[in-house]
mmCIF file of C-alpha atoms in Angstrom:
data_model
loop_
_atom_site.group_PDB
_atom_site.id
_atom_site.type_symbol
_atom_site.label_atom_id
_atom_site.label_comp_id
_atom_site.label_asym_id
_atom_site.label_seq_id
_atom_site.Cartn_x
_atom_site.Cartn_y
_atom_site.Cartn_z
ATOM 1 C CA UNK A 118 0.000 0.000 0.000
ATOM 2 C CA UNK A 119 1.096 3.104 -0.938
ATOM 3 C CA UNK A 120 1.296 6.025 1.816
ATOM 4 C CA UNK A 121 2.730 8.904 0.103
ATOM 5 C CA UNK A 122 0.521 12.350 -0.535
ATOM 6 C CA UNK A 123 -1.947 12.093 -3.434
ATOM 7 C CA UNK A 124 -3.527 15.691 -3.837
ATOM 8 C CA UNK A 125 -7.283 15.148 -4.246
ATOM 9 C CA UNK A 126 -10.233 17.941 -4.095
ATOM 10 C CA UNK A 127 -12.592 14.916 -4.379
ATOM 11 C CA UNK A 128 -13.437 14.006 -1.148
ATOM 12 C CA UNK A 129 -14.092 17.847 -0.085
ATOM 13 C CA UNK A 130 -17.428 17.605 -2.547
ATOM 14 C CA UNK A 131 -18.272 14.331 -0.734
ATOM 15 C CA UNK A 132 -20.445 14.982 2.620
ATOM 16 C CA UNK A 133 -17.623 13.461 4.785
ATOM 17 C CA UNK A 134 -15.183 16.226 3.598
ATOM 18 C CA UNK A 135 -17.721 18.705 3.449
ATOM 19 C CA UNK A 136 -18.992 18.899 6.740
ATOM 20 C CA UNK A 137 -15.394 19.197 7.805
ATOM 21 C CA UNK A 138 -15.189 22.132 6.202
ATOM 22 C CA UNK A 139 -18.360 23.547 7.566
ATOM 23 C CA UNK A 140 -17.178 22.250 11.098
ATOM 24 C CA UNK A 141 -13.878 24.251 10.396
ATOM 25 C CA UNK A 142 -15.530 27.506 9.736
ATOM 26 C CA UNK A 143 -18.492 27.205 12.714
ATOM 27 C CA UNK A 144 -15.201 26.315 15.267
ATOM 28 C CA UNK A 145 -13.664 29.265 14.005
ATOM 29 C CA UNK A 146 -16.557 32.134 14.421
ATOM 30 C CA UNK A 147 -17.132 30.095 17.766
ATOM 31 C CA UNK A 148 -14.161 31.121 19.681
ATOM 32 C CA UNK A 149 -13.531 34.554 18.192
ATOM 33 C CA UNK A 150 -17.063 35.584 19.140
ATOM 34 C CA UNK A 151 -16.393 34.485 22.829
ATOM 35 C CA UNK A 152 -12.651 34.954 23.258
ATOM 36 C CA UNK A 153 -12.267 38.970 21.406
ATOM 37 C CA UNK A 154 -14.853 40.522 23.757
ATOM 38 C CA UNK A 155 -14.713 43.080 25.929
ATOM 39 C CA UNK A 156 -17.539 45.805 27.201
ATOM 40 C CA UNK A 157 -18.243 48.692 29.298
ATOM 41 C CA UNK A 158 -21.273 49.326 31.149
ATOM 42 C CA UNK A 159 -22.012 52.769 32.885
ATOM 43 C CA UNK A 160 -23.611 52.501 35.846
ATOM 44 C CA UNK A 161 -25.830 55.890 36.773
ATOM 45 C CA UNK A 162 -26.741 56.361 41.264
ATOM 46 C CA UNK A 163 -29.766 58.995 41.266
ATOM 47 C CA UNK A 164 -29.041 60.179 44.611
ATOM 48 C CA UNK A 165 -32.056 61.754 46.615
ATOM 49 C CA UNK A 166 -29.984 64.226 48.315
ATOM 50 C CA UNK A 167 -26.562 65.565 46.687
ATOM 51 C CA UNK A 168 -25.053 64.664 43.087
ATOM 52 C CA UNK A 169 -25.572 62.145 40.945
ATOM 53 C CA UNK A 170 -22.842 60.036 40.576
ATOM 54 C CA UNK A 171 -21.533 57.563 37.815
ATOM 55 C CA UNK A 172 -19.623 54.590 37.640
ATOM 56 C CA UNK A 173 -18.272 52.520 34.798
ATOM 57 C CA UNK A 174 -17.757 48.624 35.052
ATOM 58 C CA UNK A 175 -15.462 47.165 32.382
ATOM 59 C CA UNK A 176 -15.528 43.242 31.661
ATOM 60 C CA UNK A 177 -13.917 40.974 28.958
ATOM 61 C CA UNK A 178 -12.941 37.209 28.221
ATOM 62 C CA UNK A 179 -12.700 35.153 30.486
ATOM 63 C CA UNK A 180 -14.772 36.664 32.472
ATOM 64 C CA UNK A 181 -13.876 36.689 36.039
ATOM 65 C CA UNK A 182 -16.488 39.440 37.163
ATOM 66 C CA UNK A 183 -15.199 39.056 41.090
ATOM 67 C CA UNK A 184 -11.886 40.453 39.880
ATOM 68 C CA UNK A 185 -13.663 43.290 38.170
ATOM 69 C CA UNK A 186 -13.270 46.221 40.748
ATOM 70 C CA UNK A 187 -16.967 48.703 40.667
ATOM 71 C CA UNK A 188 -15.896 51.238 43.152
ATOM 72 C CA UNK A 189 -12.380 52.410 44.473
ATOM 73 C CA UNK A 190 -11.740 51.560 48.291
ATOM 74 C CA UNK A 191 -13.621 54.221 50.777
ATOM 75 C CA UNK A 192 -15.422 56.221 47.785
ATOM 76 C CA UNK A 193 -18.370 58.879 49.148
ATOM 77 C CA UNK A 194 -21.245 57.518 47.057
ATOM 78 C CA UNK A 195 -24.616 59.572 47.782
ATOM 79 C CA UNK A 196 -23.551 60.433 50.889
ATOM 80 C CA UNK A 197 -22.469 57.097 51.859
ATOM 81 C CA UNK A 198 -19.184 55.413 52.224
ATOM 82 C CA UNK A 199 -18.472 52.867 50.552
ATOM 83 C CA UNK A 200 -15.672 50.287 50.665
ATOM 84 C CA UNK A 201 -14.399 48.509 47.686
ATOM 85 C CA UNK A 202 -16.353 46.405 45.745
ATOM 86 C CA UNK A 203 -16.477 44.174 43.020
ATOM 87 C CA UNK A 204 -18.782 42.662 40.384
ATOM 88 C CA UNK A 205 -20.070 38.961 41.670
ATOM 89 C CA UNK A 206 -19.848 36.314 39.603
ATOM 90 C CA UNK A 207 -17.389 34.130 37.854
ATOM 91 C CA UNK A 208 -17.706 32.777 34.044
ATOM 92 C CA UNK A 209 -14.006 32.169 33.215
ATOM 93 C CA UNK A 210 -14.176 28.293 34.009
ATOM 94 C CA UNK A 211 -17.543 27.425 31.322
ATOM 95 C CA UNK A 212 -15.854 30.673 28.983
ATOM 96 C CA UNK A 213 -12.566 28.811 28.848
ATOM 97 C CA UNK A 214 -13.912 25.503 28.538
ATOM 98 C CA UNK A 215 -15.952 26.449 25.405
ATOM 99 C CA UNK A 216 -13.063 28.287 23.656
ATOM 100 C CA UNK A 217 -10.543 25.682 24.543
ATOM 101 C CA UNK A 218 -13.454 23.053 22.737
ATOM 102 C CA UNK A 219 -14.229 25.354 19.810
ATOM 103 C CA UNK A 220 -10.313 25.387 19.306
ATOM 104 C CA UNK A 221 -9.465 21.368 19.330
ATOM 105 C CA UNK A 222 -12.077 21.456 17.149
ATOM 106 C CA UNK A 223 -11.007 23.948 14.707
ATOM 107 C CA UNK A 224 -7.071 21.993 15.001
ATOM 108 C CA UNK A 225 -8.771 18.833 14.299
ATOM 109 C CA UNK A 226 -11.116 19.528 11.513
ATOM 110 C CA UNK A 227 -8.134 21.232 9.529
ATOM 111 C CA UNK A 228 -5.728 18.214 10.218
ATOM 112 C CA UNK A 229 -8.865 15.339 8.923
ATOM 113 C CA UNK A 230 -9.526 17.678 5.937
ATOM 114 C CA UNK A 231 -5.365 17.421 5.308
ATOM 115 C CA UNK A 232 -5.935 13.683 5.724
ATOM 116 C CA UNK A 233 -8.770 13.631 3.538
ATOM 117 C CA UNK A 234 -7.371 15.867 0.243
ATOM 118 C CA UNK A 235 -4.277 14.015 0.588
ATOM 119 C CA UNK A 236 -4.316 10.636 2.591
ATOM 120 C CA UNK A 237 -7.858 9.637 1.317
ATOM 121 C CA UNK A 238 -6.254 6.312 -0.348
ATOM 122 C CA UNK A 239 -4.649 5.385 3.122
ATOM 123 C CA UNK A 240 -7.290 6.436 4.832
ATOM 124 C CA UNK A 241 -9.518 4.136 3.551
ATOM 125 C CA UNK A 242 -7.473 1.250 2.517
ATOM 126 C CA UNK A 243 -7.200 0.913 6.960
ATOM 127 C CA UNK A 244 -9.536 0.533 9.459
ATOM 128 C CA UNK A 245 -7.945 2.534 12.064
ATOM 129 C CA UNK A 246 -8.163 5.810 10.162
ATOM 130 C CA UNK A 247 -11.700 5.537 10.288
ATOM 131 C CA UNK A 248 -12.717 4.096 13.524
ATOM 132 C CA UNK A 249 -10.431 6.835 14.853
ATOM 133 C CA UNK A 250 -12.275 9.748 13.008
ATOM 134 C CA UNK A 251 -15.670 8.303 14.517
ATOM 135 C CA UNK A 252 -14.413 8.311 18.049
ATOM 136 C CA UNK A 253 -13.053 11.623 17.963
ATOM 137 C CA UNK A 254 -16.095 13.032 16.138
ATOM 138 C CA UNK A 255 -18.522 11.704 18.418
ATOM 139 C CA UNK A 256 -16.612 12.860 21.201
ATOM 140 C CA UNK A 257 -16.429 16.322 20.028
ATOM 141 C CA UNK A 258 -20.168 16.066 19.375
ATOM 142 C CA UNK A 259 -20.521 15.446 23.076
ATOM 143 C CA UNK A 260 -17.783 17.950 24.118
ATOM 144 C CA UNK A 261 -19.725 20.709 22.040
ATOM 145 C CA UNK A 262 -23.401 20.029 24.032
ATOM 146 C CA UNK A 263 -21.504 20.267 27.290
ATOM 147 C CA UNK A 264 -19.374 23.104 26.881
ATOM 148 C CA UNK A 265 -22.360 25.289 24.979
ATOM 149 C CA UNK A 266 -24.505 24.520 27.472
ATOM 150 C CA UNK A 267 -22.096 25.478 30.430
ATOM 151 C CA UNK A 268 -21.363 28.552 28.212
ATOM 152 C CA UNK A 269 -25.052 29.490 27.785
ATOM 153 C CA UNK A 270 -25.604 29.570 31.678
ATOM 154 C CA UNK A 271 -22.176 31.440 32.672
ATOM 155 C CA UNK A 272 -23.614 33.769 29.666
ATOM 156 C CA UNK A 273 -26.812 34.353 32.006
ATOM 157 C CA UNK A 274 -24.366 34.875 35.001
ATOM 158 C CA UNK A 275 -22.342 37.621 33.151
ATOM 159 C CA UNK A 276 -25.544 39.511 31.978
ATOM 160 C CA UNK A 277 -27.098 39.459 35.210
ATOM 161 C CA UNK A 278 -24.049 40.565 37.063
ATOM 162 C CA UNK A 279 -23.822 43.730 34.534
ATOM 163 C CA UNK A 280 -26.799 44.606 34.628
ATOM 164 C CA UNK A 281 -29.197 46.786 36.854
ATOM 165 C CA UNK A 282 -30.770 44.114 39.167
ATOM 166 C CA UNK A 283 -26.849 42.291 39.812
ATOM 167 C CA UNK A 284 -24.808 45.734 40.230
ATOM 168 C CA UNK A 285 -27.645 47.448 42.483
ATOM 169 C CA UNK A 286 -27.483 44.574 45.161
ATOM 170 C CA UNK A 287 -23.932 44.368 44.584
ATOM 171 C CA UNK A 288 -23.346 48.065 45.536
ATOM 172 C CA UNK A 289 -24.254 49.108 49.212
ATOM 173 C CA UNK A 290 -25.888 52.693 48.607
ATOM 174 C CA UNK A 291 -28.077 51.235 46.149
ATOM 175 C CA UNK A 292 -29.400 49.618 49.012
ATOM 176 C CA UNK A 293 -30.552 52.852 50.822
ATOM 177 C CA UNK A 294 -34.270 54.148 50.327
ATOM 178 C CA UNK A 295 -33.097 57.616 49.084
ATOM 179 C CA UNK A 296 -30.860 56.243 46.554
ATOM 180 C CA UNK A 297 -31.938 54.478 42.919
ATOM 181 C CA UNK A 298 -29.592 52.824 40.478
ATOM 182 C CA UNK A 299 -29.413 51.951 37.385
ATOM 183 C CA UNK A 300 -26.903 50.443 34.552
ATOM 184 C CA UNK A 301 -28.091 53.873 31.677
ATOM 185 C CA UNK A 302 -25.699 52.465 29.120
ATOM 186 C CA UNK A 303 -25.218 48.927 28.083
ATOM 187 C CA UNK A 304 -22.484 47.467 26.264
ATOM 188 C CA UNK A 305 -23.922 44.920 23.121
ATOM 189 C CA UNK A 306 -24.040 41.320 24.003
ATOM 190 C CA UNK A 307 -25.088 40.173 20.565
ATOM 191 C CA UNK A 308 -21.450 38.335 19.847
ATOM 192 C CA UNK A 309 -21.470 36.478 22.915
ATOM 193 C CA UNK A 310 -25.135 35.468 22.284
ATOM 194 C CA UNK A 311 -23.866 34.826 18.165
ATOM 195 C CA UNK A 312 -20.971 32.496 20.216
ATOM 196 C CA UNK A 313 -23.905 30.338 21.892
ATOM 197 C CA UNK A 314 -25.711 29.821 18.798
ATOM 198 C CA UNK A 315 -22.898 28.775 16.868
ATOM 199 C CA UNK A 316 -21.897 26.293 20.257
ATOM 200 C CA UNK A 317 -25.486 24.505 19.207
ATOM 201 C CA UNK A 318 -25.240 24.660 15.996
ATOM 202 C CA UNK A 319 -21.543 22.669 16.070
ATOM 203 C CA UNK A 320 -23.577 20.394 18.386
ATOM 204 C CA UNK A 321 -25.796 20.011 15.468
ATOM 205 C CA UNK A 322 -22.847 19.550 12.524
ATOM 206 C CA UNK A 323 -20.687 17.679 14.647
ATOM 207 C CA UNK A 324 -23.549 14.859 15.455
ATOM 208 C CA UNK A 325 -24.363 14.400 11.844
ATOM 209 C CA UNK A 326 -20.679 14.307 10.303
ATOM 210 C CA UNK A 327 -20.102 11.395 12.908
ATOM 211 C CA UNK A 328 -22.844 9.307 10.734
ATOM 212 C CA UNK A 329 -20.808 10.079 8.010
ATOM 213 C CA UNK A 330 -17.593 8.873 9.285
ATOM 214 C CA UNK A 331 -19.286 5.786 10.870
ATOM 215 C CA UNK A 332 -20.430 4.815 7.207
ATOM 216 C CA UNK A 333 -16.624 4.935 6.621
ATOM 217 C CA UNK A 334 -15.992 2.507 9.202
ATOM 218 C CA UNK A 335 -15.211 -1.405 9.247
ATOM 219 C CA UNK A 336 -18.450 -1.406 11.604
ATOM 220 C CA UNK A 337 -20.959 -0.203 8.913
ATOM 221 C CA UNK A 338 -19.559 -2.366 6.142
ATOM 222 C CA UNK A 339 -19.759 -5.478 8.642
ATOM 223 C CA UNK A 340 -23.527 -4.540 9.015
ATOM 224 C CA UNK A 341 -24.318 -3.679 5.429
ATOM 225 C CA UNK A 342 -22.751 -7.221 3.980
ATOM 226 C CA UNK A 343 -24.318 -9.268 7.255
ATOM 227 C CA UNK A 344 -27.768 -8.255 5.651
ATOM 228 C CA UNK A 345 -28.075 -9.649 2.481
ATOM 229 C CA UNK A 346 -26.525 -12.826 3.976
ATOM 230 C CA UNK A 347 -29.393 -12.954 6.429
ATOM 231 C CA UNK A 348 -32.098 -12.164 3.921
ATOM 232 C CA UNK A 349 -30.896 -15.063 1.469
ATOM 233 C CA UNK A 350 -31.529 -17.539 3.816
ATOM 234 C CA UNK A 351 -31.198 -21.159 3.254
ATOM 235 C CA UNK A 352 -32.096 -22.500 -0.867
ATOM 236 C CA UNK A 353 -34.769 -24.817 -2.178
ATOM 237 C CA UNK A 354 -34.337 -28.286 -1.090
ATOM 238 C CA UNK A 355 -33.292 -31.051 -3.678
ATOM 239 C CA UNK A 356 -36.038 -32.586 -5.945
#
């Protein structure tokens, strides 16, 4: 058997190569919607008695809201002191999991499509090539629902810690009658909610290339040729 590279586009017009390529892009816009963000929200305190005053809270990837400091150490806030405080919350653990996911798979769907334009013959003259490619798809397919659905609630944790309900019983004048707060400019969301989509939608792509690849496999043949034995059943007895 021959191992060396053969260049060949035709397995990329085939579904198996296909959906890697489909798999390669949704990885990609999957990590760089999560990992690049960053935000500012302005928090306004409508003070009953004195100035207003105005606060800024500034969060980005991975997340770790606790470590995001709200107010400076013994700040007069509406006639109140207040110590230092930060945001609650922390996202970085499901944030980092679903990046570090959405980049495996981006490494592994460009290394099968490399197998597949120029390995094909090996590929499928073995049986570990494809058995392998199963595994690893179906575990991705698995690794994809658990990390976008981690992401999806640490998502809900970051927008309720920036926003007006989480920051005004984080803050301690907010808590005083006389005092009313409220986040007056929000920073948009919309990537990080684009990231979770395209976490389910992997789910989706990833789950159906692995029948694909299975078809490839020893397993399927096995099943396919055991059928028409069974249906033949035994011939017509001697006259």
């Amino acid at each position: 058997m021959q191992t060396g590279f053969r260049f060949n586009w035709s397995p990329v017009k085939e579904p198996l190569g296909f959906v890697k390529v489909v798999e390669w892009l949704t990885a990609v816009f999957s990590f760089a919607s999560c990992s690049g963000f960053s935000g500012r929200n302005f928090v306004s305190l409508f003070c009953a008695a004195g100035n207003n005053e105005t606060l800024d809270a500034s969060f980005s990837y991975p997340f770790r809201l606790n470590q995001v400091r709200l107010v400076e150490g013994n700040v007069s806030l509406c006639n109140h002191t207040s110590t230092e405080t930060h945001l609650v919350g922390d996202s970085s653990s499901s944030a980092e999991f679903f990046v570090a996911v959405a980049v495996l798979a981006f490494l592994y769907s460009m290394a099968a499509l490399l197998v597949y334009v120029g390995y094909m013959h090996v590929y499928r003259d073995s049986d570990f090539g494809p058995m392998f490619d199963f595994v690893v798809t179906a575990a991705f397919a698995f690794l994809w629902l658990v990390s976008s659905s981690a992401w999806a609630r640490g998502l809900q944790v970051v927008k309720y810690a920036t926003g007006t309900e989480g920051i005004a019983s984080t803050l301690l004048p907010c808590r005083d009658a006389g005092v009313t707060c409220e986040v007056t400019e929000f920073t948009s969301m919309r990537t990080l909610n684009i990231s979770v989509v395209f976490g389910f939608l992997n789910l989706i792509v990833w789950a159906g290339n692995a029948w694909f690849v299975y078809k490839e496999t020893r397993w399927h043949s096995q099943k396919v040729n055991s059928q028409p034995a069974a249906g033949r059943g035994p011939g017509p007895a001697p006259i």
